[in-house]
């Protein structure tokens, strides 16, 4: 099933190659389609790895193994299967993942736990071992491909290929990050798992790479939502080959660590925004900024309550400055809030301040803002210094059409 | 704006009159409409009262005052305004409520705190005091009306009038409960607040009436969801006039207390189901039964995670036995769950057992079940004895149309 390209789509950017990283794509035929659906990324020896994984308790074997194996800190390969998430498939699903890990580790002569696997697509169907074996066999020796090929191959119901890049000066060397992601939200486990991968030539100790990725994740991927449904397979990983030749980054004490962490954050934010821009049925990109909370985490939770509210999302779809629905969402978040200190605005114009609708509220600039594609909602809780920005899309007939108007 | 009557609507039942309760309705003109929009219910002296109120932190003055005043245990009158929720209106909103309380208490010669007020409708516009004053004046001396008149008058965007009744033998006397409710979910504060009122002739001490209502609430109103958005004004109250002449119920030790509590539970369940049956855009009524949880409360939370999942709700709208989405919702609930012990069924037929799709799964009875209007989803977590049933409706284009396809 093909959907029209999101009206919020961005063209695929020019992503620099990363020394020590080679991607290849082939068709394993996990579904009855003509496209490539297996991505194999080979990483030079010495590559550091870090990862963040879904907190869904019904996660896939890929996630379980990835979460366990990322702790040893090194990676030699990544395999991504598209068209079958292999989630909720019990021991048979796990066997398929272990087969892939064994096949690749034998080829590279590396420990099993340095091979990482992700899968995305239909749930409850064990990944076919024969197709996986043939696919991996072909992939090990296929021609290298472009980043855009890889971004297209990890995709499922995405309507456009998604990539991002950033660079930083570390220890006098330019280090580069190229990254790809797939997902139409943190949503349907059978069609739109979010999988993201960052590749960098920087030399980074695994623990510090994990620290940078976890910190970035908290302000980027953990701050987006399409429909509040958390996938069973969500995965974001970072791989650092060290080919840039900088003195390895080991902590924020290392020279250039701040610049590298900022580049990781920048790439993660770009990727997170791209996922929202491909949110199922999305017509508008919405940034919800919450300030005046008792803490940053409290601000994030209030922001997510607003961003997950079907009534707020449908109001934005209808270009309706319905701040009453924002009030409702703030109140249901369960975080400290005081109705009589609450202020709400759209596109920089306050509609209500300190618990009261503005007497001289001029709706014209707000109405003009809401007609656009990039919408901002500002909420000031008036309690403290905590702040966060959360990103989402509107809820439209397109979402219902994609998710209800068919039989699986 | 008028919407077509819900396909899940029930006819208004024959509700018996309750001795000591007189309802009257008038047109205050809170909106530019011809219908009655102010309900005044007079209660004889000695009436006990109990109430449960929204936990939304941005609640209305009506809710704040109601929650405080219900503690003294006695009620003489209830006023319900439709067309304006008076929420997020600061001191001006509070003055309007206090004016109504003063006007009615002067008329009845009762303490101010025995007059309860609810309002439902648009948010952020203070209830107009002049219209309220004239409306209440007329209502105090208007002709008594039927329960159905009252049910229609407290409604806003409801597509049908909702009532329920039950009776019990207490102390050799038949006691009767008649109840009305409005709401298309626990949803839009500007259009679909849930307000419910139970009236009984039983003699019940306020504390025990509260105990019965709170217990029933936990298994009924707290187990329904239309779209996860919690209103700023949700209120359910119970009034007991004592006219049945039974020895007052003071605790579960009192003779007939169990029967009375069961009748309260029965009426609350009926009312809760009616709200779901008028859920915005609802085409199907869905019961989610979770068993095998570590506790009843854990089962309820898992049930709500399923019932609030847009992907589960759109799957049911699409008549799609997409148990993978149920797995995802179980996993995101954050409650104890073990993927490999999880079983999922539809309409009494298991699709997956103990973490694996059934090899001999016969989809025919499931497909037939999903074509109906009353859908059941069964989840067995396989961990303990906790169980709960949660009710919701499907998510359809109708929901988007009602909430997005207009400007306020």
CSV table of C-alpha atoms in Angstrom, one decimal, chain B residues 49-53 55 70 198 206-223 236-238 252 260-261 264-265 268 297 300:
chain,number,residue,atom,x,y,z
B,49,UNK,CA,-25.5,13.8,48.9
B,50,UNK,CA,-22.3,12.3,47.6
B,51,UNK,CA,-20.1,13.2,44.6
B,52,UNK,CA,-17.1,12.3,42.5
B,53,UNK,CA,-15.4,15.0,40.5
B,55,UNK,CA,-9.1,15.1,38.7
B,70,UNK,CA,-20.3,17.7,49.3
B,198,UNK,CA,-28.4,9.6,40.6
B,206,UNK,CA,-23.9,10.7,53.4
B,207,UNK,CA,-20.7,8.9,54.2
B,208,UNK,CA,-22.1,5.5,53.1
B,209,UNK,CA,-23.7,7.1,50.0
B,210,UNK,CA,-20.2,8.4,49.2
B,211,UNK,CA,-18.7,5.0,49.8
B,212,UNK,CA,-21.1,3.3,47.4
B,213,UNK,CA,-20.7,6.0,44.8
B,214,UNK,CA,-16.9,6.0,45.0
B,215,UNK,CA,-16.7,2.2,44.8
B,216,UNK,CA,-19.1,2.1,41.8
B,217,UNK,CA,-17.2,5.0,40.1
B,218,UNK,CA,-14.0,3.0,40.3
B,219,UNK,CA,-15.4,0.1,38.3
B,220,UNK,CA,-17.7,2.1,35.9
B,221,UNK,CA,-16.9,5.8,35.1
B,222,UNK,CA,-13.2,5.2,35.8
B,223,UNK,CA,-13.3,2.4,33.3
B,236,UNK,CA,-21.2,12.5,39.1
B,237,UNK,CA,-23.4,13.0,42.1
B,238,UNK,CA,-25.9,10.9,44.1
B,252,UNK,CA,-22.2,-2.4,54.9
B,260,UNK,CA,-28.3,-0.9,47.6
B,261,UNK,CA,-24.7,-0.8,46.7
B,264,UNK,CA,-25.9,2.0,42.6
B,265,UNK,CA,-23.2,0.0,40.8
B,268,UNK,CA,-23.5,3.7,37.2
B,297,UNK,CA,-5.8,-1.8,39.4
B,300,UNK,CA,-7.6,-1.5,34.7
